[in-house]
């Protein structure tokens, strides 16, 4: 598939839209490089001993369902770079490259797909008879062999871009090989070999029915803390939701977005290394992909863009394309490389400017998501020690650091504030907040604008992913649930209905005194639409008339859109969606909100609070209207 664009010459104007396209092109390329260079591989290692499969809702089935959920999450979020596998140990049958007994590689480490998820769901639901297909044994399985098989699976990966390798070990055996010192020593040695190979072991322990899991008897010797001081042991019950929460908290790896030198002094001063992480990422709908059917196979369609010169009808290559600015009636032409150099303002890095009191950092200065920075010992040896000293003094003196930051080459400098974050431990001594610094982007003067009066929350995102998941797994699509973001009209009417009636009566009285010559109903009835036909509010009179058209199916798209606009609801594009919007409005008949804006001088908006109560608001006389409403509230109280 291809698309063709036409140029009047081999130069293109560098205006706002082209500059944005130029920037977005670089941003996408950088994000792809970061994703490909920081790929994650997770191997679920699940214990199949009899104690893990002792009842219908067993810890083993919860672990399998967790693996399925994690795999589905990677697919839904369009994560096509991370890998995942599942290994079972304690099974009667064996399947692994090392031919070790009682170890079954259910799924090798590879990209997640729907067939793998269906297989895991069938095991968890019992559609696959686990005892017949795999079986389980009460014999002692050497944990050293399990770690060896894990290492073999990771070594079989040919990609060199997999930087994060993790094992999610789920078991209830807290003291393996208690009576066999040889197997115990071998397991410890093999676990340390994994750690030296940069393979992280995360233990998700399950308490038995008669005793709690004791981490100190064995696993404390092989599972250290990570670079952030977090404990990699998570104790849970056999409950699926508890186990899932623990695993999902660790499912997303800590990928550093950037690695920069932190210059504490100008010139030949002190420099340390830091890494930056994103603490929060907005979840959005994944972009769609174009496909075409060939026989019964679905194939991705590749989109290609060709640039054609309008004068010569000749196809232009990337090196033929140039950019120009219009200045003084002339075209000042630049190449892409020249534009990149113009935008370059020195080397990337973080430069300390000075310090300010913490209270100088206002809440509204945070115009974007902050980054969390942590020392990087790989760049400069001793970075952790110097960073810790700076971090300690900033907390003691209640100061923030003001710095100039340049995260990538080709981007301008931004001013940032570094706010030290202390370490917080729970009552058991486990870390719930790591020490470090939050890097907050500071706004320029023109970045500060008034906050919006209302923020709309749309629940369609969860609905989108739910439908997508049901379609992928060939399930029936669940009916749409009620919108929890809508106001509770019944509760509003019950708690404040009488006050609202008194308020509106006083507002109507004040309105009649201010505008004695105009009746509120006449303003609504005299309004005409811009298309020359009477508006819905004037021709039909009220929501009751519109409801009649709605029930008889005679309401037109124009009428529905105009009515929804008048009551303050943004109309949808399709008629069935418009009908659904009006139906939702009619379902809230006890208490609702609407408006009919008048045209010309003395225009008012009527806010319908209930079927017999409304507030007249004059938008052409804000001052008088404000006094009217204030007087009404005084009259109520």
Coordinates of C-alpha atoms in Angstrom, one line a residue:
X1 CA 0.0 0.0 0.0
X2 CA 1.3 3.4 -0.8
X3 CA 0.2 7.0 -0.4
X4 CA 1.4 9.9 -2.6
X5 CA 1.9 13.5 -1.6
X6 CA 2.6 16.4 -4.1
X7 CA 5.1 19.2 -3.7
X8 CA 5.2 22.3 -5.7
X9 CA 9.0 22.2 -5.5
X10 CA 11.8 20.2 -3.8
X11 CA 11.6 22.5 -0.8
X12 CA 8.9 22.6 1.9
X13 CA 7.8 25.4 4.1
X14 CA 8.9 25.1 7.7
X15 CA 5.8 26.4 9.4
X16 CA 4.2 25.3 12.6
X17 CA 2.7 22.1 11.2
X18 CA 5.9 21.0 9.4
X19 CA 8.0 21.8 12.4
X20 CA 5.6 19.6 14.5
X21 CA 5.9 16.8 11.9
X22 CA 9.7 17.2 12.0
X23 CA 9.7 17.0 15.8
X24 CA 7.2 14.1 16.0
X25 CA 9.3 12.1 13.5
X26 CA 12.3 12.4 15.8
X27 CA 10.3 11.6 18.9
X28 CA 8.9 8.4 17.4
X29 CA 12.3 7.4 16.3
X30 CA 13.8 7.9 19.8
X31 CA 10.9 6.0 21.4
X32 CA 11.4 3.1 19.1
X33 CA 15.2 3.0 19.9
X34 CA 14.5 3.1 23.6
X35 CA 12.0 0.3 23.4
X36 CA 14.2 -1.9 21.2
X37 CA 17.3 -1.3 23.4
X38 CA 15.5 -2.0 26.7
X39 CA 13.5 -5.1 25.9
X40 CA 12.2 -7.1 28.8
X41 CA 12.1 -10.9 29.2
X42 CA 10.0 -12.5 32.0
X43 CA 9.9 -16.2 32.9
X44 CA 7.2 -17.5 35.2
X45 CA 8.5 -20.4 37.2
X46 CA 5.6 -22.1 39.0
X47 CA 5.7 -24.8 41.7
X48 CA 3.5 -27.8 40.9
X49 CA 4.0 -29.6 44.2
X50 CA 0.9 -31.2 45.9
X51 CA 0.6 -28.4 48.4
X52 CA 0.2 -25.9 45.6
X53 CA -2.6 -27.9 44.1
X54 CA -4.5 -28.9 47.2
X55 CA -8.0 -27.6 46.3
X56 CA -10.2 -26.2 43.5
X57 CA -9.0 -22.6 44.0
X58 CA -5.4 -23.6 44.4
X59 CA -2.4 -21.3 44.4
X60 CA -1.2 -23.1 41.2
X61 CA -4.3 -22.0 39.3
X62 CA -4.0 -18.5 40.7
X63 CA -0.4 -18.4 39.4
X64 CA -1.5 -19.6 35.9
X65 CA -4.2 -17.0 35.8
X66 CA -1.7 -14.3 36.8
X67 CA 0.6 -15.4 34.0
X68 CA -2.3 -15.2 31.5
X69 CA -3.3 -11.7 32.8
X70 CA 0.2 -10.4 32.4
X71 CA 0.5 -11.8 28.9
X72 CA -2.9 -10.3 27.9
X73 CA -1.8 -7.0 29.4
X74 CA 1.3 -7.0 27.1
X75 CA -0.8 -7.7 24.1
X76 CA -3.5 -5.1 24.8
X77 CA -1.0 -2.4 25.4
X78 CA 0.6 -3.1 22.0
X79 CA 3.9 -4.2 23.7
X80 CA 5.5 -6.0 20.8
X81 CA 9.0 -5.9 22.1
X82 CA 8.9 -7.7 25.5
X83 CA 9.1 -11.5 25.8
X84 CA 7.5 -14.0 28.2
X85 CA 7.6 -17.7 29.0
X86 CA 6.2 -20.2 31.5
X87 CA 8.1 -23.1 33.2
X88 CA 6.6 -25.6 35.6
X89 CA 8.6 -27.7 38.1
X90 CA 7.3 -30.6 40.2
X91 CA 5.5 -32.2 37.3
X92 CA 5.5 -35.9 36.6
X93 CA 6.4 -35.4 32.9
X94 CA 9.5 -33.5 31.7
X95 CA 10.1 -31.2 28.8
X96 CA 13.3 -29.1 28.7
X97 CA 16.5 -28.9 26.7
X98 CA 18.7 -30.1 29.5
X99 CA 16.5 -33.2 30.0
X100 CA 16.1 -32.6 33.7
X101 CA 13.4 -34.6 35.5
X102 CA 10.2 -33.0 36.7
X103 CA 10.8 -29.7 34.9
X104 CA 8.3 -28.8 32.1
X105 CA 8.8 -25.8 29.8
X106 CA 5.2 -25.0 29.1
X107 CA 6.0 -22.0 26.9
X108 CA 9.4 -20.9 25.8
X109 CA 10.5 -17.2 26.1
X110 CA 8.9 -15.6 23.1
X111 CA 6.5 -12.8 22.1
X112 CA 3.0 -13.2 23.7
X113 CA 0.1 -14.3 21.5
X114 CA -3.5 -15.2 21.8
X115 CA -2.9 -19.0 21.5
X116 CA -0.6 -18.9 24.5
X117 CA -3.2 -17.1 26.5
X118 CA -5.9 -19.6 25.6
X119 CA -3.7 -22.4 26.6
X120 CA -3.1 -20.9 30.1
X121 CA -6.8 -20.1 30.5
X122 CA -7.7 -23.7 29.6
X123 CA -5.3 -25.0 32.3
X124 CA -6.6 -22.6 34.9
X125 CA -10.3 -23.4 34.1
X126 CA -9.7 -27.2 34.1
X127 CA -10.6 -27.7 30.4
X128 CA -7.1 -29.2 30.1
X129 CA -6.7 -32.1 32.6
X130 CA -3.5 -31.1 34.3
X131 CA -3.0 -34.5 35.9
X132 CA -3.3 -36.3 32.6
X133 CA -1.4 -33.9 30.5
X134 CA 1.5 -33.0 32.9
X135 CA 0.9 -34.7 36.2
X136 CA 2.6 -33.7 39.5
X137 CA 5.0 -35.5 41.8
X138 CA 5.8 -35.5 45.5
X139 CA 9.5 -36.2 44.8
X140 CA 12.0 -33.5 45.7
X141 CA 12.9 -31.5 42.6
X142 CA 16.5 -30.1 42.8
X143 CA 16.1 -26.3 42.8
X144 CA 19.6 -26.0 41.3
X145 CA 18.3 -27.9 38.2
X146 CA 15.4 -25.4 38.0
X147 CA 17.7 -22.4 38.0
X148 CA 20.0 -24.1 35.5
X149 CA 17.0 -24.7 33.1
X150 CA 16.1 -21.0 33.6
X151 CA 19.6 -19.9 32.6
X152 CA 19.5 -22.2 29.6
X153 CA 16.2 -20.6 28.4
X154 CA 17.6 -17.1 28.7
X155 CA 20.9 -18.1 27.0
X156 CA 18.9 -19.4 24.0
X157 CA 17.7 -15.9 23.3
X158 CA 19.6 -14.6 20.2
X159 CA 18.6 -11.0 20.6
X160 CA 21.2 -8.7 22.1
X161 CA 18.7 -5.9 22.8
X162 CA 17.2 -7.8 25.8
X163 CA 18.6 -5.8 28.7
X164 CA 16.1 -6.8 31.5
X165 CA 15.8 -10.5 32.4
X166 CA 13.6 -11.6 35.3
X167 CA 12.3 -14.7 36.9
X168 CA 9.0 -14.7 38.7
X169 CA 9.3 -17.7 41.1
X170 CA 5.9 -18.7 42.7
X171 CA 6.2 -21.4 45.4
X172 CA 5.1 -22.2 49.0
X173 CA 8.3 -24.2 49.8
X174 CA 10.3 -22.0 52.2
X175 CA 13.0 -24.5 53.0
X176 CA 13.9 -26.7 50.0
X177 CA 16.5 -29.4 50.5
X178 CA 16.5 -29.0 54.3
X179 CA 18.1 -32.5 54.8
X180 CA 20.3 -32.5 51.7
X181 CA 23.2 -30.1 52.0
X182 CA 24.6 -31.0 48.5
X183 CA 21.4 -30.0 46.7
X184 CA 21.0 -27.0 48.9
X185 CA 24.5 -25.7 48.2
X186 CA 24.1 -26.4 44.5
X187 CA 20.8 -24.3 44.4
X188 CA 22.5 -21.4 46.1
X189 CA 25.4 -21.5 43.7
X190 CA 23.2 -21.7 40.6
X191 CA 21.0 -18.8 41.9
X192 CA 24.1 -16.6 42.3
X193 CA 25.2 -17.5 38.8
X194 CA 21.9 -16.2 37.6
X195 CA 22.4 -12.9 39.5
X196 CA 25.9 -12.6 38.1
X197 CA 24.4 -13.0 34.6
X198 CA 22.1 -10.0 35.3
X199 CA 19.0 -12.3 35.7
X200 CA 16.8 -11.0 38.5
X201 CA 15.0 -13.4 40.7
X202 CA 11.6 -12.2 42.1
X203 CA 10.1 -14.5 44.7
X204 CA 6.3 -14.5 45.2
X205 CA 5.9 -16.8 48.2
X206 CA 2.5 -18.4 49.1
X207 CA 1.6 -19.1 52.7
X208 CA 0.5 -22.7 53.5
X209 CA -2.8 -23.3 55.3
X210 CA -1.1 -24.2 58.5
X211 CA 2.1 -22.0 58.5
X212 CA 3.5 -18.8 57.0
X213 CA 6.3 -18.7 54.5
X214 CA 9.7 -18.1 56.3
X215 CA 11.9 -16.1 53.9
X216 CA 15.0 -16.3 56.2
X217 CA 15.4 -20.0 56.2
X218 CA 16.7 -20.3 52.6
X219 CA 15.8 -17.5 50.1
X220 CA 17.4 -14.7 52.0
X221 CA 20.7 -16.2 50.9
X222 CA 20.0 -16.0 47.2
X223 CA 17.7 -13.0 46.7
X224 CA 19.4 -9.6 47.3
X225 CA 17.8 -6.2 47.1
X226 CA 17.7 -4.4 43.7
X227 CA 19.4 -1.2 42.7
X228 CA 16.7 0.9 44.4
X229 CA 16.9 -1.0 47.7
X230 CA 13.6 -2.7 47.1
X231 CA 13.2 -6.2 48.5
X232 CA 12.5 -8.7 45.7
X233 CA 10.4 -11.0 48.0
X234 CA 6.6 -10.6 48.0
X235 CA 4.6 -12.7 50.4
X236 CA 1.0 -13.3 49.6
X237 CA -1.9 -15.7 50.0
X238 CA -3.3 -18.2 47.6
X239 CA -6.0 -15.5 46.7
X240 CA -5.8 -14.6 43.0
X241 CA -6.4 -10.9 43.4
X242 CA -3.7 -10.5 46.1
X243 CA -1.2 -12.4 44.0
X244 CA -2.1 -10.5 40.8
X245 CA -1.6 -7.2 42.5
X246 CA 1.8 -8.2 43.7
X247 CA 2.8 -9.4 40.2
X248 CA 1.4 -6.5 38.3
X249 CA 3.3 -4.1 40.5
X250 CA 6.5 -5.8 39.3
X251 CA 5.4 -6.6 35.8
X252 CA 6.4 -3.3 34.3
X253 CA 10.2 -3.1 34.4
X254 CA 12.1 0.0 35.5
X255 CA 13.3 1.2 32.1
X256 CA 15.5 4.3 32.3
X257 CA 14.4 6.9 29.8
X258 CA 17.7 8.7 29.8
X259 CA 21.2 8.5 31.2
X260 CA 22.9 11.9 31.7
X261 CA 26.0 13.5 33.3
X262 CA 25.0 15.7 36.2
X263 CA 27.5 18.7 36.3
X264 CA 27.6 20.0 39.8
X265 CA 30.1 22.8 38.9
X266 CA 30.8 24.5 35.6
X267 CA 34.1 23.9 33.7
X268 CA 36.3 21.2 35.1
X269 CA 34.1 20.8 38.2
X270 CA 32.5 17.7 39.7
X271 CA 30.4 15.5 37.4
X272 CA 28.4 12.4 38.4
X273 CA 26.1 10.1 36.4
X274 CA 22.3 9.9 36.8
X275 CA 19.5 7.9 35.2
X276 CA 15.9 9.2 34.7
X277 CA 12.7 7.2 35.0
X278 CA 9.1 8.0 34.3
X279 CA 6.9 7.6 37.4
X280 CA 3.6 7.8 35.6
X281 CA 2.6 7.2 32.0
X282 CA -0.8 8.0 30.5
X283 CA -2.6 5.0 29.2
X284 CA -4.2 5.5 25.8
X285 CA -5.8 3.4 23.1
X286 CA -3.2 1.7 21.0
X287 CA -3.0 2.8 17.3
X288 CA -4.8 0.7 14.8
X289 CA -2.8 -1.2 12.2
X290 CA -3.8 -1.8 8.5
X291 CA -4.2 -5.4 7.5
X292 CA -5.2 -7.3 4.4
X293 CA -6.5 -10.9 4.0
X294 CA -4.6 -13.3 1.8
X295 CA -6.4 -16.7 1.8
X296 CA -7.1 -17.3 5.6
X297 CA -4.0 -15.4 6.7
X298 CA -4.1 -11.9 8.1
X299 CA -1.1 -9.9 6.9
X300 CA 0.1 -6.5 8.0
X301 CA -0.1 -3.8 5.3
X302 CA 2.9 -1.6 5.0
X303 CA 2.3 2.1 4.4
X304 CA 4.7 3.9 2.1
X305 CA 4.8 7.6 1.3
X306 CA 6.1 9.0 -2.0
X307 CA 6.8 12.7 -2.5
X308 CA 6.2 13.9 -6.1
X309 CA 7.4 17.2 -7.6
X310 CA 4.4 19.0 -9.0
X311 CA 6.5 20.6 -11.8
X312 CA 8.4 17.5 -13.1
X313 CA 6.2 14.7 -11.7
X314 CA 9.4 13.1 -10.6
X315 CA 9.6 11.1 -7.4
X316 CA 11.8 12.8 -4.8
X317 CA 14.1 11.0 -2.4
X318 CA 14.7 11.9 1.2
X319 CA 18.0 13.7 0.4
X320 CA 16.1 15.8 -2.2
X321 CA 13.8 17.3 0.4
X322 CA 14.7 20.6 2.0
X323 CA 13.0 23.1 4.3
X324 CA 12.6 26.8 4.1
X325 CA 11.6 29.8 6.1
X326 CA 9.9 32.8 4.5
X327 CA 11.8 36.0 5.5
X328 CA 11.4 39.3 3.9
X329 CA 9.7 37.8 0.9
X330 CA 12.5 35.4 0.2
X331 CA 12.8 31.6 0.9
X332 CA 15.7 30.8 3.2
X333 CA 16.4 27.1 2.5
X334 CA 17.8 24.7 5.1
X335 CA 18.6 21.0 5.0
X336 CA 17.4 18.7 7.7
X337 CA 21.0 18.5 9.1
X338 CA 21.2 22.3 9.3
X339 CA 17.9 22.5 11.2
X340 CA 19.2 20.0 13.6
X341 CA 22.4 22.0 14.2
X342 CA 20.4 25.2 14.7
X343 CA 18.3 23.6 17.4
X344 CA 21.4 22.2 19.2
X345 CA 22.3 24.2 22.3
X346 CA 25.3 22.4 23.6
X347 CA 25.9 19.0 25.1
X348 CA 23.1 17.0 26.8
X349 CA 23.2 16.8 30.5
X350 CA 22.0 18.3 33.8
X351 CA 23.7 21.4 35.1
X352 CA 23.3 22.7 38.6
X353 CA 22.5 26.5 38.8
X354 CA 21.7 27.0 42.5
X355 CA 19.3 26.3 45.4
X356 CA 16.0 27.7 46.6
X357 CA 13.7 27.0 49.6
X358 CA 11.3 24.1 49.0
X359 CA 8.3 26.4 49.5
X360 CA 9.4 28.4 46.4
X361 CA 8.3 25.4 44.3
X362 CA 4.5 26.0 43.7
X363 CA 2.1 23.3 42.9
X364 CA 1.0 24.8 39.6
X365 CA 4.6 25.0 38.4
X366 CA 4.4 21.2 37.5
X367 CA 3.3 21.4 33.9
X368 CA 4.2 17.9 33.0
X369 CA 4.9 14.5 34.4
X370 CA 8.0 14.6 36.6
X371 CA 11.0 12.2 36.3
X372 CA 12.6 10.2 39.1
X373 CA 16.4 10.4 38.9
X374 CA 18.8 8.0 40.6
X375 CA 22.6 7.8 40.5
X376 CA 24.3 5.8 37.7
X377 CA 27.5 4.2 38.9
X378 CA 28.3 2.9 35.4
X379 CA 28.9 6.4 34.0
X380 CA 31.1 7.8 36.8
X381 CA 32.4 5.8 39.7
X382 CA 31.4 7.3 43.0
X383 CA 28.2 8.8 41.7
X384 CA 26.1 7.0 44.3
X385 CA 28.1 8.4 47.2
X386 CA 28.1 12.0 46.0
X387 CA 24.4 11.8 45.1
X388 CA 23.6 10.5 48.5
X389 CA 25.5 13.3 50.2
X390 CA 23.7 16.0 48.1
X391 CA 20.3 14.2 48.7
X392 CA 20.9 14.2 52.5
X393 CA 21.8 17.9 52.7
X394 CA 18.9 19.0 50.6
X395 CA 16.5 17.2 52.9
X396 CA 18.2 18.6 56.1
X397 CA 18.2 22.2 54.8
X398 CA 14.8 21.9 53.1
X399 CA 16.1 23.1 49.7
X400 CA 15.4 22.3 46.1
X401 CA 18.0 22.5 43.3
X402 CA 17.4 24.6 40.2
X403 CA 19.1 23.1 37.1
X404 CA 19.3 23.4 33.4
X405 CA 18.4 20.1 31.7
X406 CA 18.9 18.9 28.2
X407 CA 17.8 15.3 27.9
X408 CA 18.5 14.6 24.3
X409 CA 20.6 16.2 21.5
X410 CA 18.7 18.4 19.2
X411 CA 16.3 19.7 21.9
X412 CA 16.4 23.0 23.7
X413 CA 17.4 23.4 27.4
X414 CA 14.6 23.4 30.0
X415 CA 14.8 24.6 33.6
X416 CA 14.0 22.0 36.2
X417 CA 13.7 21.7 39.9
X418 CA 15.1 18.7 41.8
X419 CA 13.2 17.8 44.9
X420 CA 14.8 15.2 47.2
X421 CA 12.5 12.3 48.2
X422 CA 13.3 10.5 51.5
X423 CA 13.2 6.8 51.9
X424 CA 10.0 5.5 53.7
X425 CA 9.7 2.1 55.3
X426 CA 6.7 0.3 56.6
X427 CA 6.3 -1.2 60.1
X428 CA 8.1 -4.4 58.9
X429 CA 11.1 -2.5 57.6
X430 CA 10.1 -3.0 53.9
X431 CA 10.7 0.0 51.6
X432 CA 7.6 1.6 50.2
X433 CA 9.3 4.7 48.8
X434 CA 12.9 4.7 47.6
X435 CA 15.3 7.6 48.1
X436 CA 16.0 9.7 45.1
X437 CA 15.0 13.0 43.5
X438 CA 12.0 14.1 41.5
X439 CA 12.9 16.2 38.5
X440 CA 10.1 18.7 37.9
X441 CA 10.0 20.8 34.7
X442 CA 9.5 24.5 35.4
X443 CA 7.3 26.6 33.2
X444 CA 8.2 29.8 31.3
X445 CA 5.9 32.8 31.7
X446 CA 3.7 32.0 28.7
X447 CA 3.2 28.4 30.0
X448 CA 1.1 29.6 32.9
X449 CA -2.5 29.7 32.0
X450 CA -5.8 29.6 33.9
X451 CA -7.0 26.1 34.8
X452 CA -10.0 24.8 32.9
X453 CA -13.3 25.2 34.8
X454 CA -14.3 21.5 34.3
X455 CA -12.4 18.4 33.6
X456 CA -14.4 15.7 31.8
X457 CA -13.6 12.1 32.6
X458 CA -14.6 9.6 29.9
X459 CA -15.1 6.0 30.8
X460 CA -14.8 4.7 27.3
X461 CA -11.1 3.7 27.7
X462 CA -11.9 0.7 30.0
X463 CA -14.8 -0.2 27.7
X464 CA -12.5 -0.2 24.7
X465 CA -10.0 -2.6 26.3
X466 CA -12.7 -4.8 27.6
X467 CA -14.3 -5.2 24.2
X468 CA -10.9 -5.7 22.5
X469 CA -10.0 -8.5 25.0
X470 CA -13.4 -10.2 24.5
X471 CA -13.0 -10.2 20.7
X472 CA -9.4 -11.4 20.9
X473 CA -10.5 -14.4 23.0
X474 CA -13.6 -15.1 21.0
X475 CA -15.9 -14.4 24.0
X476 CA -19.3 -12.7 24.1
X477 CA -19.0 -9.0 24.5
X478 CA -20.2 -7.9 27.8
X479 CA -23.1 -5.4 27.8
X480 CA -22.1 -1.8 28.5
X481 CA -22.2 -0.9 32.2
X482 CA -23.6 2.3 33.6
X483 CA -21.4 5.4 33.5
X484 CA -20.1 5.9 37.1
X485 CA -19.0 9.4 36.2
X486 CA -22.5 10.8 35.8
X487 CA -23.8 12.9 38.7
X488 CA -26.1 11.2 41.3
X489 CA -29.2 13.1 40.4
X490 CA -31.4 11.2 42.9
X491 CA -29.1 12.0 45.8
X492 CA -28.8 15.6 44.7
X493 CA -32.6 16.0 44.6
X494 CA -33.0 14.2 48.0
X495 CA -30.4 16.2 49.8
X496 CA -30.8 19.6 48.3
X497 CA -34.1 19.6 46.4
X498 CA -35.9 21.9 48.7
X499 CA -33.0 24.4 48.9
X500 CA -32.8 24.4 45.1
X501 CA -36.5 25.2 44.8
X502 CA -36.1 28.1 47.2
X503 CA -33.0 29.3 45.4
X504 CA -34.7 29.2 42.0
X505 CA -37.8 30.9 43.3
X506 CA -35.6 33.8 44.6
X507 CA -33.6 33.8 41.4
X508 CA -36.8 34.1 39.3
X509 CA -38.0 36.9 41.5
X510 CA -34.8 38.8 41.2
X511 CA -34.7 38.2 37.5
X512 CA -38.2 39.7 37.0
X513 CA -37.2 42.8 39.0
X514 CA -34.0 43.2 36.8
X515 CA -35.8 42.5 33.5
X516 CA -39.5 43.3 34.1
X517 CA -40.3 43.5 30.4
X518 CA -39.0 40.1 29.5
X519 CA -40.4 36.8 30.5
X520 CA -38.0 33.9 30.9
X521 CA -40.2 31.6 28.8
X522 CA -40.5 34.1 26.0
X523 CA -36.7 34.2 25.6
X524 CA -36.7 30.5 25.0
X525 CA -39.7 30.4 22.7
X526 CA -38.4 33.3 20.5
X527 CA -35.0 31.7 19.7
X528 CA -34.5 30.6 16.1
X529 CA -31.8 28.4 14.7
X530 CA -29.1 29.6 12.3
X531 CA -30.6 27.4 9.5
X532 CA -33.8 29.4 9.3
X533 CA -35.9 26.8 11.1
X534 CA -37.2 27.1 14.6
X535 CA -35.0 25.5 17.2
X536 CA -36.0 22.5 19.1
X537 CA -36.4 24.5 22.3
X538 CA -38.9 26.9 20.6
X539 CA -40.7 24.7 18.2
X540 CA -41.2 21.7 20.5
X541 CA -41.3 23.7 23.7
X542 CA -39.7 21.4 26.2
X543 CA -38.1 18.1 26.8
X544 CA -41.5 16.4 27.0
X545 CA -42.2 17.3 23.3
X546 CA -38.8 16.0 22.3
X547 CA -39.4 12.8 24.3
X548 CA -42.6 12.3 22.1
X549 CA -40.5 12.6 18.9
X550 CA -37.9 10.2 20.5
X551 CA -40.5 7.6 21.4
X552 CA -42.2 7.7 18.0
X553 CA -38.8 7.6 16.2
X554 CA -39.4 10.9 14.4
X555 CA -36.6 12.9 15.9
X556 CA -34.1 14.0 13.2
X557 CA -30.3 14.2 13.6
X558 CA -30.5 18.1 13.4
X559 CA -33.2 18.1 16.2
X560 CA -31.2 15.8 18.4
X561 CA -28.0 17.7 18.0
X562 CA -29.6 21.0 18.6
X563 CA -31.4 19.8 21.7
X564 CA -28.2 18.2 23.2
X565 CA -26.3 21.4 22.4
X566 CA -28.9 23.5 24.2
X567 CA -28.8 21.4 27.3
X568 CA -25.0 21.5 27.5
X569 CA -24.1 18.0 26.2
X570 CA -21.7 17.6 23.3
X571 CA -23.5 15.7 20.6
X572 CA -22.1 12.6 19.0
X573 CA -21.5 12.2 15.3
X574 CA -23.8 9.2 14.5
X575 CA -27.6 9.1 14.9
X576 CA -27.6 5.9 17.0
X577 CA -25.2 7.5 19.4
X578 CA -27.3 10.7 19.5
X579 CA -30.4 8.6 20.3
X580 CA -28.5 6.9 23.1
X581 CA -27.4 10.2 24.5
X582 CA -30.9 11.5 24.6
X583 CA -32.1 8.2 26.1
X584 CA -29.6 8.6 28.9
X585 CA -30.8 12.1 29.5
X586 CA -34.4 11.0 29.7
X587 CA -33.5 8.2 32.1
X588 CA -32.4 10.9 34.6
X589 CA -35.9 12.5 34.7
X590 CA -35.9 13.2 38.4
X591 CA -33.0 15.5 38.3
X592 CA -31.1 16.8 35.2
X593 CA -29.2 19.7 33.8
X594 CA -29.9 21.5 30.6
X595 CA -29.7 24.9 29.0
X596 CA -31.3 27.0 26.3
X597 CA -29.2 29.9 25.3
X598 CA -31.0 33.0 24.1
X599 CA -29.9 35.2 21.2
X600 CA -29.3 39.0 21.4
X601 CA -29.4 41.3 24.4
X602 CA -30.7 40.0 27.6
X603 CA -30.1 36.4 26.6
X604 CA -30.4 33.9 29.4
X605 CA -29.6 30.2 30.1
X606 CA -32.0 28.0 32.0
X607 CA -30.4 25.4 34.1
X608 CA -33.0 22.7 34.7
X609 CA -32.5 21.2 38.1
X610 CA -35.7 19.1 38.3
X611 CA -38.9 18.8 36.3
X612 CA -40.4 21.9 38.0
X613 CA -37.3 23.8 39.0
X614 CA -34.9 25.9 36.9
X615 CA -32.4 28.7 37.3
X616 CA -32.3 31.7 34.9
X617 CA -28.8 32.9 34.3
X618 CA -28.1 36.0 32.3
X619 CA -24.8 35.6 30.5
X620 CA -24.9 39.2 29.1
X621 CA -24.9 40.7 32.5
X622 CA -22.5 38.7 34.6
X623 CA -22.3 41.2 37.4
X624 CA -26.1 41.5 38.0
X625 CA -26.5 37.8 37.6
X626 CA -23.8 37.2 40.3
X627 CA -25.6 39.5 42.7
X628 CA -28.9 37.8 41.9
X629 CA -27.5 34.3 42.8
X630 CA -25.7 35.6 45.9
X631 CA -29.0 37.2 47.1
X632 CA -30.8 34.0 46.5
X633 CA -28.3 32.0 48.6
X634 CA -28.6 34.6 51.4
X635 CA -32.4 34.2 51.2
X636 CA -32.0 30.4 51.5
X637 CA -29.8 30.6 54.6

